[in-house]
Short mmCIF file of C-alpha atoms in Angstrom, two decimals:
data_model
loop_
_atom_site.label_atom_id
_atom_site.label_comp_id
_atom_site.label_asym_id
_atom_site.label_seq_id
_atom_site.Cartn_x
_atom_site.Cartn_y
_atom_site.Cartn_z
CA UNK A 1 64.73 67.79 115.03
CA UNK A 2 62.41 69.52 117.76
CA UNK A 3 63.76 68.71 121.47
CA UNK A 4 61.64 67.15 123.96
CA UNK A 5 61.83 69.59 127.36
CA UNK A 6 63.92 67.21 130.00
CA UNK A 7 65.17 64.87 127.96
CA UNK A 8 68.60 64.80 126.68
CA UNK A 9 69.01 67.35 123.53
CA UNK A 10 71.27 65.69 121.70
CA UNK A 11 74.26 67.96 121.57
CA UNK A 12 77.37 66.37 121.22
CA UNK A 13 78.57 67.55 124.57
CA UNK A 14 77.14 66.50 127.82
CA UNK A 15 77.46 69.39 129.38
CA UNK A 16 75.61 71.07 126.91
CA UNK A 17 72.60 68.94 127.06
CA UNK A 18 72.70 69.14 130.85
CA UNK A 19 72.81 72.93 130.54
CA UNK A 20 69.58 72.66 128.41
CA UNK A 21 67.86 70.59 130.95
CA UNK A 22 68.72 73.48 133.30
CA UNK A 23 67.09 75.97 131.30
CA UNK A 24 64.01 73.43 130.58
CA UNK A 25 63.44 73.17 134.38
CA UNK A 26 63.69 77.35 134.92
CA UNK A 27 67.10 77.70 135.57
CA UNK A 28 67.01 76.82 139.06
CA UNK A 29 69.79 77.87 141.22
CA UNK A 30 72.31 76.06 143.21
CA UNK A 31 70.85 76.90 146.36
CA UNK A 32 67.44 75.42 145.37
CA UNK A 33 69.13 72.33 144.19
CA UNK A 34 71.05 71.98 147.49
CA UNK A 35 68.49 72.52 149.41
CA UNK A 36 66.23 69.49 147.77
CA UNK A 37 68.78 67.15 147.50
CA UNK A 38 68.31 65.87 151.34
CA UNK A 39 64.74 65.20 150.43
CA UNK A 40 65.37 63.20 147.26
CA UNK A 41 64.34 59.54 148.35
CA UNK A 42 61.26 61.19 150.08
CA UNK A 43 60.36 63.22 146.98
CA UNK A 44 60.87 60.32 144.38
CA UNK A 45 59.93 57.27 145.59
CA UNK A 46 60.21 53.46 143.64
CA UNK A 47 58.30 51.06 143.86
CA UNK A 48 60.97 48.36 144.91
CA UNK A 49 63.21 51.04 146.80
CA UNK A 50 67.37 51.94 145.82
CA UNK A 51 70.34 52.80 147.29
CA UNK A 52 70.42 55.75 148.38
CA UNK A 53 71.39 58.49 147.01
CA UNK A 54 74.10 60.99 147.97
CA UNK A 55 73.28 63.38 150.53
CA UNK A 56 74.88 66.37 149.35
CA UNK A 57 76.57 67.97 146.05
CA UNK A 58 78.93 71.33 146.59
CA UNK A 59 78.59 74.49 144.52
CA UNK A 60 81.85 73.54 142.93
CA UNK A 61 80.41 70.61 141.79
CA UNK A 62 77.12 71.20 140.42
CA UNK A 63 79.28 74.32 138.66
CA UNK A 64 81.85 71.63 137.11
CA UNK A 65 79.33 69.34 135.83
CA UNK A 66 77.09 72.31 133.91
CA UNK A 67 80.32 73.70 132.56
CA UNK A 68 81.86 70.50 131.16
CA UNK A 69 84.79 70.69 133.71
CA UNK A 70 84.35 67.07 135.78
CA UNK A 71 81.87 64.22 133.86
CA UNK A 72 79.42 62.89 135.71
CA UNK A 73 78.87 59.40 137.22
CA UNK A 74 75.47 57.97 137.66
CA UNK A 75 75.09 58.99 141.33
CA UNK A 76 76.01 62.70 141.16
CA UNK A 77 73.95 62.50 137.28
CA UNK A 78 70.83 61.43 139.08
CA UNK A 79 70.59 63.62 142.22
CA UNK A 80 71.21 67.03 139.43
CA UNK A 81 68.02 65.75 136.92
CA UNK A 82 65.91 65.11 140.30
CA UNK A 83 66.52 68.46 141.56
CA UNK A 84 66.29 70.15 138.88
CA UNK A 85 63.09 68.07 138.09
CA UNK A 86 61.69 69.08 141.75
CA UNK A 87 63.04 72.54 140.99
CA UNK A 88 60.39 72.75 137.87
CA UNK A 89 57.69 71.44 139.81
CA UNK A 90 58.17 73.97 141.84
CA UNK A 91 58.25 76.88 139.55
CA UNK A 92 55.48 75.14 137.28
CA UNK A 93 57.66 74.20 134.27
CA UNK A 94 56.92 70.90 134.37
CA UNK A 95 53.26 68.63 135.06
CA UNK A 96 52.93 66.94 138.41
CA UNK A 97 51.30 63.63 139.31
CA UNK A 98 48.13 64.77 141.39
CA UNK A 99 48.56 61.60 143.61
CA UNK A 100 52.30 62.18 144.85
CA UNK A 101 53.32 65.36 143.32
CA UNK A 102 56.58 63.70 141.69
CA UNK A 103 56.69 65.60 138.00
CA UNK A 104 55.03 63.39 135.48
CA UNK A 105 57.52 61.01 133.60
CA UNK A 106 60.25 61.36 135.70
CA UNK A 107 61.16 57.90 135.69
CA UNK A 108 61.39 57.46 131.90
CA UNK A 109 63.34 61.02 131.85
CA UNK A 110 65.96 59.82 134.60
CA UNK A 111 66.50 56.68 132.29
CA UNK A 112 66.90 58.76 129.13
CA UNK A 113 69.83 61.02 131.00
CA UNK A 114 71.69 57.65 132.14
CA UNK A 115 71.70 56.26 128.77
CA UNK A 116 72.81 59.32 127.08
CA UNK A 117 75.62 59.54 130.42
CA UNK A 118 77.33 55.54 128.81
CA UNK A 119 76.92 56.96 125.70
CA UNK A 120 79.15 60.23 126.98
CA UNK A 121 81.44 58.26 128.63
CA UNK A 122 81.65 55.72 125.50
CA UNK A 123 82.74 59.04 123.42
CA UNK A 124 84.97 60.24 125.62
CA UNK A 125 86.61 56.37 125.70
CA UNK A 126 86.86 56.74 121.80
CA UNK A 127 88.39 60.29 122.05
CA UNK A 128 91.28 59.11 124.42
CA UNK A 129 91.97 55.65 122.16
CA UNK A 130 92.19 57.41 118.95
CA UNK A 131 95.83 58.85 118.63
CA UNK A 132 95.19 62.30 116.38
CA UNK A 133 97.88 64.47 114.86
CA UNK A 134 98.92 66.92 118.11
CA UNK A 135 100.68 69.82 116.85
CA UNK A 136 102.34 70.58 120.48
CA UNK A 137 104.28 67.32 120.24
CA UNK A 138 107.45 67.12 119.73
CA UNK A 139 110.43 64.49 120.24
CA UNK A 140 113.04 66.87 120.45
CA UNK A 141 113.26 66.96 124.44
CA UNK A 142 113.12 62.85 125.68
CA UNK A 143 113.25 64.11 129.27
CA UNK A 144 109.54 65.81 128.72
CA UNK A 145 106.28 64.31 129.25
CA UNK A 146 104.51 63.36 125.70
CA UNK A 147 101.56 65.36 125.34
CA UNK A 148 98.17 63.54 124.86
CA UNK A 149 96.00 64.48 122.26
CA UNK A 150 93.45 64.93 125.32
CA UNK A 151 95.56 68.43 126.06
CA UNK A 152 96.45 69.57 122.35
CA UNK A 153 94.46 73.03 122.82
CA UNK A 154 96.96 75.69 120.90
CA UNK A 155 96.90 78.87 122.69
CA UNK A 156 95.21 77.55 126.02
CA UNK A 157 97.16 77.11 128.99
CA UNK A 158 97.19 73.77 130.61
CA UNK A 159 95.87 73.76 134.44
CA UNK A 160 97.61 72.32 136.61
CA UNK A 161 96.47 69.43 139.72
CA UNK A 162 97.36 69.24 143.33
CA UNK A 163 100.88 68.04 143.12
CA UNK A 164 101.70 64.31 143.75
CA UNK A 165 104.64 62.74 145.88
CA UNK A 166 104.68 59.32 144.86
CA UNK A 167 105.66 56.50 147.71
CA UNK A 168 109.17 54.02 147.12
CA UNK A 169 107.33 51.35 145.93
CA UNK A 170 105.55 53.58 143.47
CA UNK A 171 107.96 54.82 142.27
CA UNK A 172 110.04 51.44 142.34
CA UNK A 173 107.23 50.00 139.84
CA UNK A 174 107.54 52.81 137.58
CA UNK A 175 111.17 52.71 137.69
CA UNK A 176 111.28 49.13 136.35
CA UNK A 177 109.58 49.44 133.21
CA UNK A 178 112.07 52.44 131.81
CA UNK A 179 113.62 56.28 132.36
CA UNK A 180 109.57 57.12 131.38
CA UNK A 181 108.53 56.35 134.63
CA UNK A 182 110.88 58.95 136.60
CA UNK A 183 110.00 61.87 133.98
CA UNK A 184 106.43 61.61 135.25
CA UNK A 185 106.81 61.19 138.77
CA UNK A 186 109.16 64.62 138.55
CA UNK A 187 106.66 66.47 136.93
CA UNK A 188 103.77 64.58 139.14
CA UNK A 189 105.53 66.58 141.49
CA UNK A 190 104.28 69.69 140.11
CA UNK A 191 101.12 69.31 139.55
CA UNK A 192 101.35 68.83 136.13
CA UNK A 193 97.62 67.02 135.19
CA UNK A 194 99.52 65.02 131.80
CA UNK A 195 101.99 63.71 134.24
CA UNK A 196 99.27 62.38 136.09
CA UNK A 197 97.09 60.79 134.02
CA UNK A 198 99.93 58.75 132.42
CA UNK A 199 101.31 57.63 135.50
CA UNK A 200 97.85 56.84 136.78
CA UNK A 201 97.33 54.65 133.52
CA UNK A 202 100.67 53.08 134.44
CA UNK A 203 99.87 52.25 138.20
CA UNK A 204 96.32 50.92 137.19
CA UNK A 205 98.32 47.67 135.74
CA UNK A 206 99.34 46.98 139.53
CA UNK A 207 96.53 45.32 141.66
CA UNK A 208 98.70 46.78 144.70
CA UNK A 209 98.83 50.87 143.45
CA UNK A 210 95.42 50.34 141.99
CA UNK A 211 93.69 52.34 144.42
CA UNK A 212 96.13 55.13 143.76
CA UNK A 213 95.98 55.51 140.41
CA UNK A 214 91.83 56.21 141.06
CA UNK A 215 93.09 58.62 143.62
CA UNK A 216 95.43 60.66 140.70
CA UNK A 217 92.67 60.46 137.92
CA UNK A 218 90.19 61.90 140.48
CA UNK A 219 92.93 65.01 141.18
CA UNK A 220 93.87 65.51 137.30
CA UNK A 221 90.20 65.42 136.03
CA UNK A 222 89.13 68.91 136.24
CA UNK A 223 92.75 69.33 134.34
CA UNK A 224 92.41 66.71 131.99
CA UNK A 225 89.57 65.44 129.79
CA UNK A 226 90.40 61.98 129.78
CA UNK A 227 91.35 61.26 133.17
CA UNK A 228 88.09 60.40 134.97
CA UNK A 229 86.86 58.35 131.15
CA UNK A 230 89.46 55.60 132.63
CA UNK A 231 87.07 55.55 135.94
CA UNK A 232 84.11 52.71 136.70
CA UNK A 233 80.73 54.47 137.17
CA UNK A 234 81.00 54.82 141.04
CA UNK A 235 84.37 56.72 140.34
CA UNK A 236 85.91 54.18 142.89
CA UNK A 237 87.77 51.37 140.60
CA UNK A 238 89.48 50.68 137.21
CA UNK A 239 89.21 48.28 135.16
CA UNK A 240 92.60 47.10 134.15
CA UNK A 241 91.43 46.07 130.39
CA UNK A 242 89.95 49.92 130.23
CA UNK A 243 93.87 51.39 130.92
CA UNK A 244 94.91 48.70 128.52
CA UNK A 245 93.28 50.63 125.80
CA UNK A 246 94.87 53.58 126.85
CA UNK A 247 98.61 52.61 127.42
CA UNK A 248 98.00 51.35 123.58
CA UNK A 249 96.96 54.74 122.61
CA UNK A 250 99.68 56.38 124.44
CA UNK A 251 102.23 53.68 123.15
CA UNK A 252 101.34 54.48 119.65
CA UNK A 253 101.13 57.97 119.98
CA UNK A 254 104.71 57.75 121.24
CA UNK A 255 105.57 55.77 118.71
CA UNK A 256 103.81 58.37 116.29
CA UNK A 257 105.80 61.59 117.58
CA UNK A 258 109.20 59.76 118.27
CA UNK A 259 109.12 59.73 122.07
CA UNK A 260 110.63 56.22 122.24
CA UNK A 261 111.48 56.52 125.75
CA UNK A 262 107.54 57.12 126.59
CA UNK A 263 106.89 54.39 123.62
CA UNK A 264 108.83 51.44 125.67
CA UNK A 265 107.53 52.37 129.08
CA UNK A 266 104.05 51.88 127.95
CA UNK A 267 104.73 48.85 125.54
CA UNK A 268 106.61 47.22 128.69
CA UNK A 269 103.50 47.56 130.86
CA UNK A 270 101.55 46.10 128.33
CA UNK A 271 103.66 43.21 127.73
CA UNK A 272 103.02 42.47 131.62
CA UNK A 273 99.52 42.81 131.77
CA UNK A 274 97.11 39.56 133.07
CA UNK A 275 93.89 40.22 130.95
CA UNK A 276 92.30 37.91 133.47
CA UNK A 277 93.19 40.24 136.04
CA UNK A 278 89.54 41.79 138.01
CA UNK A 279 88.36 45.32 138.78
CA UNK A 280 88.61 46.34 142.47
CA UNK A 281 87.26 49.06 144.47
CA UNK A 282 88.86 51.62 146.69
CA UNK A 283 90.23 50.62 150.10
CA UNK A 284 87.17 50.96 152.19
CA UNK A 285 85.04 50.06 149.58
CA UNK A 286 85.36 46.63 149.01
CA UNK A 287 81.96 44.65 148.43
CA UNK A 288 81.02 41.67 151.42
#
């Protein structure tokens, strides 16, 4: 099947197809795309306006998105296609609109890269749901964290996250629902991204730690695949039903391996879980 230039290519990774689009549009560079990105709402305008878009992207970030390291959310998605979008009109790569210069189609090609971003983050919610055999699991030490299937890389050495000191209430709320609970917050402690994400899966059952557990799934995504999945599009909220699907995965994959310990932490949260309970936003960030 022939690829259309700008449009997603239809390689199962995102990152790949985004790393296409970079080549479609000349392979601009990061300071070309930083410098545009100010400019944006000037340079594409709609019809019946938007919220605006952010007003700046780092290096690191444009770097982790192209290389596979941190998935996108709509925001950050949008301002990279623009640029790189303004970045071919520039270098002639791509046909302009004589009237306002915008490249031709770019509304219809920003569309096609947010449907293809659910359908990423749809794959990468199937990924983390789907126990699969993980050689590097073991039952033999109870007092370890249970390796995800996320992490089961042979040979490749697991990166590790800013280390996390968890509060006395945390830590209280953990505590209650089994001996689990304390084996991640010790090795939260060291930065260790599994640790993490499980305890982050854990806290997103509590309305009150909520806002916490986005906190650790923003620090252990660049560490671990599935930990920014379990975040809404604005990377600001959970929804608790979305970390229900997880602590089942984990609970079975416990189950699975014979870590019983991690198998009745997460089966305890579960049993505790209001299914009519809401998504809500980051302190700071809560809608008027």
């Amino acid at each position: 099947m022939s690829h259309r230039p700008f449009y997603p290519a239809g390689n199962e990774e995102f990152a790949a197809d985004l790393r296409r689009l970079h080549s479609d549009c000349g392979e601009p560079t990061y300071s070309s795309v930083i410098r545009i990105i100010p400019q944006l709402d000037e340079l594409f305008p709609l019809k019946h306006g938007r919220l605006s878009l952010p007003t700046s992207l780092s290096r690191s970030n444009i770097s982790q998105l192209l290389n596979g390291a941190r998935q996108a959310s709509a925001a950050p998605l949008a301002v990279l296609v623009l640029c790189f979008l303004r970045c071919a009109a520039e270098n002639g790569s791509i046909r302009t609109d004589p009237a306002t210069g915008a490249p031709l189609k770019w509304e219809a090609i920003l569309r096609a890269w947010q449907k293809r971003l659910r359908r990423a983050r749809q794959q990468d919610d199937v990924r983390a749901a789907s126990p699969a055999p993980n050689p590097s699991a073991s039952s033999d030490d109870q007092s370890s964290v249970m390796p995800s299937m996320a992490l089961a890389d042979p040979g490749t050495k697991r990166r590790s996250a800013d280390p996390v000191h968890l509060e006395p209430g945390e830590l209280a709320v953990l505590g209650a629902h089994g001996a689990y609970g304390g084996v991640l917050a010790e090795q939260a402690k060291l930065g260790d991204p599994e640790a993490i994400y499980q305890l982050a899966v854990a806290l997103a059952f509590s309305p009150e730690y909520r806002s916490k557990a986005v906190a650790y799934l923003l620090n252990a995504g660049p560490s671990h695949p599935a930990a920014l999945g379990l975040l809404q599009e604005s990377e600001q909220s959970i929804d608790p039903r979305h970390a229900r699907t997880r602590a089942e995965s984990l609970a079975e994959m416990a189950k699975a391996y014979g870590y019983e310990a991690a198998m009745h932490f997460f089966r305890s949260w579960l049993s505790r879980l209001d299914l009519a309970d809401r998504p809500v936003t980051v302190e700071g960030d809560e809608a008027h």
